[in-house]
Amino acid sequence: MMNGAGPMATISHVRSWTDQWEWLRNSPDELQRVLEDEAECSERVLAGPARRADALVGVPVADLFYEQASQPAVRSGDFWYLMVLDGEAGSPSIMRVPHDSDEPEPTATDLMSDPRAQVALNVAELAPGASLGSVVFSSDGRIVCWTEDPDGSESYRVHVTSVAGQKELLDPIDGCSGSVVLDEKGSRVVWVGLDGTRRPAAVFAKSFSDGRVTVLHHECDERLRLRMKQCVSGDFLLLDAVSRTMVRHFISRLGAADLRLRQVAGLPFEGRSTLDVGELDGRPALFATVATDDQPNGRLLVRFIDRLGGAEGDWRCLIEHDERSVLAPVLVTRRNLVIGRRREGHQGIVIAKPTVPLTGIRSVRGATGSELSVTALPDWDGSVLRVGVSSYVHRPLSGRVDLDETEPRVELAALNEDVYETKELFGETADGVRIPITLVGRRDRTGPAPCLLSVYGAYGVNQRPNYNPLLLKLLDAGMVFAVAHVRGGGELGPRWHTVATGLGKPLTFTDVLACLDALVARRTADPNRVALIGGSAGGLAVGAVLNLAPERFRAVVADMPFVDPLTTMMHPDLPLTISDRSEWGDPLADPRIFECIRGYSPCQNVRDAVYPRCLPRSGRGTRGFLRWRPSNGSVRCAPLRGAGPSYCVFVPAANCMLHHSMRRFTTRLSSTHGSPISSALT
């Protein structure tokens, strides 16, 4: 590899190629200059499309989301807590009122008119671009621990603040993951620290009384990342050392003097599992949801906890593996288990009593006939579960379920489908596999319509409905919205995911085209007005599909796309590279994986063809020079100039990190300039 400014040559597995932008990785001053030039140009180029977008929406976007925002109240200790947004500034504050057993859960309106209401956490002073992470209150309500991401890099800062005076009790702690835990006495804060590659790698505790910091755990296996939580009862700290295919669990009593973390024995290291703490026969017990290669849909196991916090006795099975349904991580209260099961892509909720074997098994039914999801974690001693129905075109509907009822049922208002409709369609691949498609549009539409086609298809993620009021503006303008539930996602279970990993990854991209074929064949989508959208790993799918068939799309939106998997997976020093090998494979060690990734990587496969209008969107921070995440603050647009079309990247003026792989991708596009992306579908 050559050093210095300009193109750099790379050789691997007897293959060589030239990288135009690798040198910028270690040239922050030059990178800053490039960003400033592009930010200035983007404001000028996108001024016209911005006016058209504003006219389409009709009202300020911030106002639109503020009007639609709904947050459930959360009970902790003796208080109800509720996040309230400042309608003008858009900044959040957490308010609280005392909990009264005779009063129902308060709404935002109730809280704002209650004379007892007070500010529990004011985060109005967060810097532009900063985002709020987790928030934890002590059981007595005196102390709040919270985390913030100052610049979008996902390196969080921990704050410990008094509720009464909103004053810092400890110096802020930098370089942390987003989660934080207070012990049961409110005398120590526990957090996960990041290593040099921003891998969550060590657990620390700090005493409020003397400021002493203790290392509770350091994870030496670089494949594993640490994630931490406090169980619902508040008595135990649970730590997972996890990758996408491996996991070790640790547990500690939060009231113990040394907070020693003990490894939970008896669970497979190879596989996926989650833990929670409940009660069995009046004794603390661990409930584990465990999935392995031979039983990928999961089992539910239980085991007692000894007095020191370790596992005691043998694991016993409460729910056996079922080939027809996928078991979700169980939610635990003192008297009930809340169990989610996905069958043929549809989610259901089951309530059961924590006994061996399970007793009091009841299915939660909704009046709407739509699938239900849990919208807020249940209280440890409570008997109320909050559930809801999500939709692409309606505000989320929520309701309450009495966990102790013989036939638990939630009454929700019926979804208003007079104007909009949601359908399930299927595409069919060349190998005969049916790919589910969710289609959303107006009922009164006629004939083929402009289509926005969405894809993700990685990491076993389920693409579930997520309400966005801006989508309605597109539907009202005559478009249809389609979601391709392609292989690589998790909609139809773990095997639906694993078949499109490693050497099978190209199935994700051909599945997208099969879905598009079905939409066109049904005269649902106008073949000359199709836009493709995807983010992160879905942005990889967007780039790969675009290279396969650029002529089939009129516009493309790539939201924080991961478009250079080859270079990324060849840099083990980058965040997530090692842990992501289970998804993409290891091109350094396996020549077949190298050739496979090189065959679909968007950066390496731009063709000499006419490409559509493309809008990649970048965030404020990065998790490494080839990965980045969205910013919650303001961003600017920057067209990447060259032989390609109007191709824009959102970047903030202060950002010194560019998604180099996107620049590689965009500068190799070889069509001529045309009209801006906003006019591509009209």
XYZ file of C-alpha atoms in Angstrom:
682
model
C 0.000 0.000 0.000
C 1.372 3.436 -0.968
C 1.574 6.234 1.575
C 0.796 9.945 1.246
C -1.992 11.878 -0.453
C -3.741 10.417 -3.467
C -4.765 6.927 -4.609
C -3.499 3.964 -2.614
C -3.017 0.427 -3.942
C -4.280 -2.577 -1.976
C -3.451 -6.246 -2.624
C -5.195 -9.225 -1.010
C -5.658 -12.849 -2.112
C -3.770 -12.037 -5.350
C -6.333 -9.293 -6.096
C -5.347 -5.632 -6.346
C -7.333 -2.432 -6.552
C -6.816 1.295 -6.130
C -8.498 3.217 -3.334
C -8.992 6.933 -4.028
C -9.720 8.022 -0.465
C -7.929 5.762 2.022
C -5.270 8.411 2.595
C -7.856 10.757 4.153
C -8.213 8.384 7.070
C -5.062 9.816 8.654
C -5.343 13.370 7.281
C -7.862 15.150 9.525
C -6.951 18.671 8.346
C -7.468 17.811 4.698
C -10.622 15.921 5.568
C -11.977 18.979 7.399
C -11.317 21.121 4.338
C -13.170 18.658 2.086
C -16.119 18.607 4.461
C -16.350 22.381 4.648
C -16.287 22.679 0.847
C -19.004 20.066 0.455
C -21.165 21.536 3.224
C -21.053 24.951 1.564
C -21.891 23.504 -1.836
C -24.709 21.378 -0.459
C -26.553 24.367 0.986
C -26.540 25.998 -2.419
C -27.518 22.912 -4.438
C -30.308 21.781 -2.111
C -31.929 25.175 -1.598
C -34.438 24.515 -4.373
C -35.387 20.951 -3.335
C -35.713 22.139 0.276
C -38.423 24.597 -0.739
C -40.313 21.854 -2.574
C -40.051 19.535 0.432
C -41.353 22.246 2.765
C -44.305 22.833 0.457
C -45.104 19.096 0.441
C -45.116 18.859 4.230
C -47.052 22.083 4.676
C -46.035 22.623 8.315
C -42.643 22.715 10.071
C -41.351 19.198 10.535
C -40.575 19.762 14.234
C -44.164 20.867 14.843
C -45.503 17.837 13.005
C -43.563 15.400 15.172
C -44.266 17.298 18.367
C -48.006 17.096 17.761
C -47.777 13.341 17.218
C -45.410 12.533 20.095
C -46.750 10.252 22.815
C -44.689 8.890 25.713
C -46.035 6.540 28.399
C -45.375 7.378 32.030
C -42.904 5.117 33.854
C -43.109 4.312 37.539
C -39.946 4.142 39.636
C -40.035 4.050 43.409
C -42.619 6.494 44.695
C -42.952 8.552 41.515
C -44.376 8.577 37.989
C -41.870 9.902 35.438
C -42.768 11.269 32.004
C -40.666 12.847 29.266
C -42.062 16.150 28.037
C -40.894 17.968 24.907
C -40.557 21.718 24.689
C -42.669 22.491 21.644
C -40.594 25.524 20.655
C -37.069 24.416 21.470
C -37.698 20.703 20.884
C -35.615 19.843 23.951
C -36.758 17.132 26.379
C -37.241 17.324 30.116
C -38.280 14.539 32.462
C -41.060 15.530 34.840
C -42.424 13.576 37.786
C -45.352 13.437 40.187
C -45.753 11.317 43.335
C -47.294 7.903 42.806
C -50.718 7.426 44.389
C -52.169 3.923 44.304
C -55.672 5.360 44.012
C -54.851 7.414 40.918
C -54.412 6.122 37.349
C -51.235 6.479 35.335
C -50.850 10.189 34.489
C -50.816 11.550 30.956
C -48.680 14.477 29.819
C -51.697 16.753 30.195
C -52.342 15.484 33.713
C -48.734 15.974 34.707
C -48.444 19.522 33.366
C -51.544 20.605 35.301
C -50.602 18.833 38.559
C -49.283 21.302 41.168
C -47.095 18.520 42.623
C -45.193 18.086 39.332
C -41.505 18.909 39.324
C -38.584 18.686 36.926
C -36.649 15.489 37.603
C -34.055 15.991 34.852
C -33.572 19.047 32.681
C -31.470 18.310 29.614
C -32.288 21.526 27.771
C -28.616 22.503 27.958
C -27.441 19.589 25.807
C -25.141 20.838 23.096
C -26.374 20.843 19.468
C -25.925 17.358 18.065
C -25.867 15.694 21.492
C -28.399 12.982 22.326
C -29.761 11.612 25.577
C -28.925 7.997 26.413
C -30.255 6.117 29.442
C -31.764 7.685 32.570
C -31.899 5.961 35.990
C -33.346 7.329 39.245
C -32.458 6.134 42.727
C -35.248 4.313 44.565
C -35.757 7.278 46.888
C -35.875 9.735 43.989
C -32.978 11.888 45.218
C -30.380 11.050 42.542
C -30.524 10.668 38.776
C -27.815 9.055 36.636
C -27.961 9.749 32.932
C -25.792 9.447 29.855
C -25.365 11.687 26.837
C -23.688 11.196 23.483
C -22.034 14.611 22.954
C -21.213 14.307 19.246
C -23.035 11.313 17.763
C -19.986 9.028 18.042
C -21.716 6.648 20.504
C -19.049 7.373 23.098
C -21.208 8.457 26.016
C -20.642 10.704 29.030
C -22.081 9.660 32.429
C -23.613 12.297 34.717
C -24.723 11.892 38.336
C -27.088 14.715 39.324
C -29.198 15.663 42.311
C -32.886 15.918 41.448
C -33.544 18.741 43.893
C -30.846 21.124 42.736
C -29.989 19.663 39.303
C -26.330 19.809 40.353
C -23.545 17.404 39.399
C -22.613 15.139 42.325
C -19.622 13.581 40.573
C -17.326 14.719 37.793
C -18.691 13.543 34.415
C -17.245 10.229 33.195
C -16.285 10.050 29.497
C -15.732 7.126 27.135
C -18.684 4.963 28.172
C -21.449 2.927 26.572
C -24.976 4.244 26.889
C -26.142 2.153 29.855
C -25.709 3.046 33.530
C -26.892 1.434 36.794
C -27.329 2.705 40.356
C -27.015 0.229 43.200
C -30.099 -0.300 45.379
C -28.903 2.158 48.048
C -28.034 4.890 45.567
C -24.440 4.914 46.805
C -22.576 3.711 43.697
C -22.822 4.168 39.957
C -21.870 1.342 37.575
C -20.987 1.850 33.908
C -19.345 0.107 30.933
C -16.173 1.690 29.530
C -15.019 1.641 25.902
C -11.598 0.508 24.725
C -9.496 2.067 21.952
C -11.752 0.637 19.224
C -14.869 1.828 21.088
C -15.737 -1.727 22.067
C -17.615 -1.898 25.397
C -14.910 -3.820 27.205
C -14.841 -3.160 30.975
C -17.264 -2.584 33.864
C -16.490 0.019 36.534
C -18.140 1.115 39.784
C -17.618 4.435 41.569
C -18.566 5.195 45.138
C -20.321 8.497 45.863
C -18.787 8.719 49.343
C -15.078 8.463 48.602
C -14.894 8.574 44.779
C -13.095 5.215 44.651
C -13.307 3.445 41.259
C -13.368 -0.363 41.102
C -12.946 -2.538 38.001
C -15.646 -5.202 38.178
C -14.912 -6.986 34.916
C -12.578 -6.676 31.935
C -13.449 -8.641 28.800
C -10.271 -9.874 27.098
C -12.030 -11.701 24.244
C -12.065 -9.041 21.536
C -14.964 -10.798 19.794
C -17.276 -9.965 22.699
C -18.921 -6.665 23.633
C -20.351 -5.935 27.083
C -23.938 -4.912 27.727
C -25.381 -4.341 31.166
C -28.799 -3.956 32.768
C -30.530 -3.911 36.117
C -33.237 -6.538 36.564
C -36.838 -5.376 37.013
C -36.793 -6.108 40.764
C -33.792 -3.793 41.147
C -31.830 -6.323 43.224
C -29.434 -7.716 40.624
C -26.974 -6.469 38.029
C -26.848 -8.571 34.841
C -23.903 -8.408 32.447
C -23.632 -10.042 29.028
C -20.368 -10.522 27.135
C -21.846 -11.065 23.718
C -21.275 -11.261 19.988
C -23.869 -12.136 17.382
C -23.277 -15.863 17.909
C -21.659 -16.158 21.353
C -22.562 -15.059 24.856
C -21.404 -15.341 28.472
C -23.574 -14.105 31.358
C -22.569 -12.637 34.718
C -24.651 -11.648 37.751
C -24.142 -9.641 40.943
C -26.319 -8.586 43.860
C -26.464 -4.785 43.835
C -26.631 -4.711 47.615
C -23.391 -6.664 48.035
C -20.373 -4.859 49.441
C -18.001 -5.828 46.613
C -20.433 -6.066 43.644
C -18.524 -9.125 42.508
C -19.724 -10.402 39.124
C -20.072 -14.200 38.947
C -20.367 -16.100 35.684
C -23.629 -17.970 35.178
C -22.833 -21.608 34.467
C -24.693 -24.190 32.450
C -25.646 -22.149 29.372
C -24.057 -22.703 25.926
C -21.370 -20.228 24.882
C -22.104 -20.813 21.192
C -25.590 -19.460 20.615
C -27.870 -16.623 21.673
C -29.412 -16.230 25.104
C -30.875 -13.566 27.373
C -31.337 -13.544 31.153
C -33.712 -11.968 33.629
C -34.344 -12.447 37.345
C -37.686 -13.411 38.848
C -39.064 -15.632 41.575
C -39.820 -19.336 41.636
C -41.459 -20.836 44.716
C -40.689 -17.618 46.589
C -36.953 -17.781 45.810
C -34.904 -15.653 43.362
C -34.453 -17.470 40.053
C -32.843 -16.907 36.664
C -35.025 -17.181 33.577
C -33.048 -17.759 30.373
C -34.241 -17.659 26.761
C -31.728 -19.820 24.867
C -31.326 -20.391 21.114
C -28.683 -22.629 19.546
C -27.937 -23.826 16.019
C -29.848 -27.059 16.537
C -32.741 -25.293 18.320
C -32.702 -21.819 16.734
C -36.244 -20.773 17.711
C -35.406 -20.833 21.407
C -36.276 -22.498 24.720
C -37.150 -21.015 28.101
C -35.094 -22.338 31.049
C -35.126 -21.585 34.785
C -32.633 -22.055 37.644
C -32.476 -20.851 41.254
C -29.985 -18.183 42.407
C -27.944 -18.861 45.531
C -27.428 -16.349 48.315
C -24.261 -14.927 46.700
C -25.908 -14.354 43.331
C -24.583 -17.415 41.522
C -26.641 -20.086 39.776
C -27.693 -23.040 41.917
C -28.975 -26.434 40.816
C -29.753 -27.626 37.291
C -31.518 -25.694 34.581
C -35.103 -26.844 34.025
C -37.021 -26.321 30.805
C -40.284 -24.357 30.918
C -40.897 -24.032 27.156
C -39.457 -26.496 24.639
C -38.215 -25.617 21.164
C -41.002 -25.201 18.578
C -40.221 -25.354 14.852
C -43.301 -23.242 14.069
C -42.685 -20.229 16.324
C -39.795 -18.090 17.587
C -39.497 -17.332 21.300
C -38.694 -13.748 22.307
C -36.784 -12.790 25.489
C -39.117 -13.221 28.456
C -40.202 -10.262 30.626
C -40.365 -11.075 34.326
C -42.432 -9.720 37.218
C -42.806 -11.155 40.697
C -46.025 -13.039 39.847
C -46.034 -13.335 36.042
C -43.981 -14.057 32.960
C -44.686 -12.128 29.756
C -43.708 -14.291 26.792
C -43.554 -13.147 23.176
C -43.828 -15.658 20.326
C -43.544 -14.963 16.603
C -45.384 -17.387 14.328
C -45.268 -16.988 10.530
C -44.086 -13.429 10.943
C -46.826 -12.364 13.379
C -46.176 -11.499 17.020
C -48.288 -12.766 19.936
C -48.143 -12.293 23.719
C -48.671 -15.045 26.313
C -48.938 -14.610 30.104
C -47.963 -17.423 32.493
C -47.293 -17.991 36.182
C -43.618 -18.689 37.065
C -43.954 -22.314 38.150
C -42.464 -25.637 37.014
C -44.218 -26.551 34.806
C -45.759 -23.249 33.752
C -49.319 -22.682 34.937
C -51.989 -20.097 34.240
C -51.024 -19.847 30.566
C -53.172 -17.232 28.841
C -52.964 -15.470 25.461
C -53.509 -11.727 25.343
C -56.156 -10.808 22.815
C -56.783 -7.449 21.221
C -60.101 -6.123 19.983
C -58.546 -4.792 16.778
C -57.357 -8.155 15.535
C -53.900 -6.631 14.983
C -50.757 -8.059 16.524
C -49.763 -6.611 19.871
C -46.388 -5.560 21.214
C -45.219 -4.551 24.678
C -44.821 -0.759 24.857
C -43.402 -0.429 28.399
C -41.710 -2.812 30.813
C -43.990 -4.026 33.607
C -43.413 -3.064 37.239
C -41.907 -5.735 39.507
C -44.892 -5.883 41.870
C -47.443 -4.606 39.372
C -50.220 -6.431 37.592
C -50.586 -4.087 34.610
C -48.872 -4.562 31.253
C -48.934 -1.798 28.665
C -49.272 -3.034 25.105
C -49.942 -1.392 21.791
C -50.611 -1.751 18.102
C -48.110 -0.111 15.769
C -48.851 1.060 12.246
C -47.163 2.877 9.395
C -50.051 5.320 8.988
C -51.598 5.746 12.437
C -50.287 6.984 15.744
C -49.444 4.037 18.015
C -52.462 2.815 19.968
C -51.773 1.709 23.526
C -53.775 -0.039 26.198
C -53.491 -1.814 29.530
C -53.699 -5.532 30.258
C -54.462 -6.933 33.714
C -51.900 -9.723 34.115
C -53.986 -11.446 36.786
C -57.152 -11.784 34.674
C -58.235 -15.258 33.602
C -58.699 -14.046 30.020
C -56.420 -11.002 29.630
C -57.698 -8.658 26.958
C -56.812 -5.170 25.805
C -59.417 -2.818 24.451
C -58.018 -0.565 21.759
C -59.811 1.707 19.359
C -60.029 0.189 15.899
C -57.502 1.474 13.378
C -59.064 3.928 10.968
C -58.507 2.302 7.584
C -60.963 4.493 5.668
C -58.208 6.496 3.991
C -55.148 4.224 4.084
C -54.680 0.469 3.842
C -51.915 -1.993 4.647
C -51.626 -5.258 2.700
C -49.352 -8.291 2.712
C -48.047 -9.398 -0.670
C -45.345 -11.824 -1.772
C -42.562 -11.839 -4.303
C -41.076 -15.088 -5.595
C -37.382 -15.691 -6.212
C -35.754 -17.780 -8.905
C -35.260 -20.595 -6.377
C -38.981 -20.588 -5.537
C -38.865 -18.801 -2.148
C -41.774 -16.476 -1.304
C -40.603 -13.116 0.068
C -43.140 -11.193 2.207
C -43.903 -7.590 1.230
C -45.799 -5.047 3.311
C -47.624 -2.532 1.097
C -49.049 0.758 2.385
C -51.073 3.290 0.384
C -54.285 5.213 0.017
C -57.429 3.234 -0.678
C -58.502 5.580 -3.457
C -55.357 5.232 -5.540
C -55.761 3.900 -9.075
C -53.287 2.271 -11.435
C -49.533 1.917 -11.002
C -48.160 4.529 -8.608
C -44.736 5.948 -7.736
C -43.259 3.531 -5.192
C -40.864 3.960 -2.270
C -39.341 0.511 -1.649
C -37.637 -0.039 1.741
C -35.120 -2.772 2.605
C -32.875 -3.808 5.499
C -32.214 -7.562 5.455
C -29.379 -8.130 7.944
C -28.565 -9.239 11.501
C -31.902 -11.039 11.862
C -33.714 -7.724 12.364
C -37.509 -7.662 12.043
C -38.819 -4.668 10.117
C -41.932 -3.797 12.094
C -44.340 -0.908 11.458
C -43.043 2.424 12.678
C -45.327 5.433 12.465
C -43.924 8.448 10.637
C -46.289 11.348 9.907
C -44.089 12.433 6.998
C -44.894 9.157 5.217
C -48.531 10.235 5.049
C -47.465 13.263 3.029
C -45.964 10.986 0.383
C -49.012 8.697 0.367
C -51.332 11.684 0.010
C -49.208 12.833 -2.939
C -49.995 9.540 -4.687
C -47.076 7.267 -3.746
C -47.172 3.761 -2.293
C -44.734 2.507 0.339
C -43.469 -1.088 0.250
C -41.256 -2.967 2.716
C -39.362 -5.979 1.345
C -38.868 -8.507 4.166
C -35.907 -10.142 2.451
C -33.698 -12.975 3.645
C -31.064 -11.811 6.094
C -33.748 -10.247 8.276
C -35.543 -12.098 11.046
C -39.202 -11.876 10.054
C -39.543 -15.621 9.461
C -37.142 -16.840 12.138
C -33.410 -17.426 12.639
C -32.990 -19.587 9.525
C -34.445 -16.761 7.415
C -31.513 -14.735 8.712
C -28.643 -17.226 8.573
C -29.321 -18.408 5.018
C -28.339 -14.903 3.841
C -25.116 -14.490 5.826
C -21.541 -15.131 4.706
C -21.506 -16.739 1.278
C -25.315 -16.521 1.160
C -25.447 -12.725 1.467
C -26.219 -12.101 -2.245
C -29.650 -13.667 -1.656
C -30.657 -10.448 0.127
C -30.069 -8.390 -3.009
C -31.806 -10.695 -5.491
C -34.756 -10.908 -3.068
C -35.187 -7.131 -3.378
C -35.442 -7.371 -7.157
C -37.929 -10.249 -6.828
C -40.113 -8.035 -4.645
C -39.886 -5.214 -7.167
C -40.874 -7.645 -9.935
C -43.985 -8.608 -7.957
C -44.992 -4.989 -7.316
C -44.660 -4.140 -11.003
C -46.434 -7.316 -12.162
C -49.429 -6.511 -9.939
C -49.566 -2.999 -11.440
C -48.972 -1.590 -7.973
C -45.672 0.155 -8.707
C -44.956 2.294 -11.742
C -41.739 0.702 -13.087
C -40.471 4.116 -14.209
C -40.946 5.780 -10.808
C -39.435 3.547 -8.113
C -37.266 4.888 -5.302
C -35.169 2.579 -3.129
C -34.395 3.394 0.520
C -32.362 1.657 3.231
C -30.116 2.543 6.131
C -26.918 1.176 7.686
C -26.730 -2.489 6.613
C -29.871 -1.757 4.608
C -27.783 0.889 2.858
C -25.426 -1.899 1.808
C -28.402 -3.690 0.254
C -29.413 -0.458 -1.486
C -25.929 -0.016 -2.959
C -25.618 -3.644 -4.055
C -29.065 -3.681 -5.680
C -28.346 -0.351 -7.355
C -25.229 -1.826 -8.964
C -27.177 -4.905 -10.100
C -29.938 -2.928 -11.792
C -29.449 0.867 -11.795
C -31.927 1.258 -14.631
C -34.811 0.043 -12.455
C -34.737 2.967 -10.023
C -35.510 6.638 -10.425
C -34.073 7.689 -7.063
C -32.172 6.191 -4.133
C -31.889 7.220 -0.470
C -29.076 5.569 1.490
C -29.333 6.466 5.170
C -25.905 6.037 6.812
C -25.052 3.254 4.365
C -22.415 0.606 4.996
C -21.128 0.532 1.431
C -17.552 -0.731 1.712
C -17.842 -4.031 3.592
C -14.713 -5.371 1.925
C -12.344 -2.728 3.278
C -14.131 -2.613 6.627
C -13.972 -6.356 7.210
C -10.263 -6.295 6.339
C -9.562 -3.847 9.204
C -9.902 -5.789 12.476
C -8.939 -2.652 14.392
C -12.242 -0.983 13.477
C -15.290 -1.121 15.762
C -17.610 -4.092 15.119
C -15.380 -5.685 12.452
C -14.505 -8.757 14.512
C -17.981 -9.218 15.969
C -19.546 -8.757 12.513
C -17.637 -11.634 10.949
C -20.540 -13.929 11.813
C -22.718 -11.796 9.519
C -20.419 -11.050 6.576
C -17.558 -13.527 6.990
C -13.808 -12.949 7.251
C -12.261 -11.893 3.912
C -8.760 -11.953 5.388
C -8.885 -15.637 6.326
C -11.242 -17.079 3.675
C -10.630 -16.425 -0.048
C -14.210 -17.498 -0.847
C -15.588 -14.839 1.490
C -13.182 -12.310 -0.028
C -14.475 -13.029 -3.536
C -18.086 -13.059 -2.358
C -17.892 -9.669 -0.625
C -15.871 -8.205 -3.468
C -18.613 -9.383 -5.808
C -21.362 -7.371 -4.099
C -19.583 -4.564 -2.213
C -21.104 -1.331 -3.576
C -17.784 0.498 -3.717
C -16.056 -2.158 -5.808
C -18.906 -2.759 -8.278
C -20.006 0.590 -9.676
C -20.668 0.009 -13.375
C -20.335 2.132 -16.485
C -24.067 2.776 -16.617
C -26.635 5.511 -16.084
C -27.411 5.719 -12.349
C -30.450 7.391 -10.761
C -30.476 10.394 -8.428
C -28.843 9.263 -5.171
C -29.049 10.808 -1.713
C -26.784 9.240 0.917
C -27.202 10.758 4.375
C -24.400 10.875 6.933
C -24.479 11.581 10.646
C -22.399 13.739 12.921
C -20.111 11.107 14.427
C -18.556 7.828 13.427
C -17.782 4.506 15.010
C -14.691 4.185 12.882
C -13.729 5.650 9.573
C -15.883 3.210 7.599
C -18.952 3.279 9.837
C -21.101 6.090 11.052
C -24.352 6.723 12.882
C -27.042 9.377 12.645
C -26.800 12.690 14.440
C -29.679 14.068 16.452
C -28.585 17.603 15.705
C -28.487 19.725 12.602
C -26.745 18.420 9.490
C -25.812 19.956 6.191
C -25.953 18.513 2.720
C -22.904 18.206 0.490
C -23.067 17.064 -3.138
C -20.127 14.961 -4.179
C -19.010 16.437 -7.422
C -17.650 14.436 -10.312
C -18.998 12.556 -13.297
C -22.059 11.304 -11.443
C -25.511 12.753 -10.826
C -26.528 15.111 -8.022
C -25.355 12.928 -5.160
C -25.498 14.331 -1.642
C -24.087 13.477 1.771
C -25.398 15.121 4.946
C -22.510 16.230 7.162
C -22.206 18.763 9.991
C -19.766 21.636 9.626
C -17.856 20.610 12.750
C -17.437 16.971 11.773
C -13.885 15.869 11.040
C -14.798 12.340 9.946
C -16.223 11.493 6.528
C -17.652 8.159 5.548
C -14.789 7.454 3.151
C -16.440 4.442 1.612
C -19.426 6.540 0.522
C -17.052 8.942 -1.159
C -15.456 6.027 -2.999
C -18.881 4.870 -4.109
C -20.237 8.220 -5.244
C -17.198 9.473 -7.124
C -17.211 6.371 -9.318
C -20.747 6.882 -10.577
C -20.466 7.552 -14.271
C -23.760 9.074 -15.472
C -24.269 12.739 -16.282
C -25.731 15.421 -14.057
C -29.494 15.753 -14.022
C -32.274 17.281 -11.981
C -32.197 17.125 -8.167
C -33.480 14.038 -6.392
C -36.669 15.802 -5.231
C -37.964 15.940 -8.808
C -36.963 12.408 -9.767
C -40.350 10.823 -9.056
C -42.603 13.630 -10.289
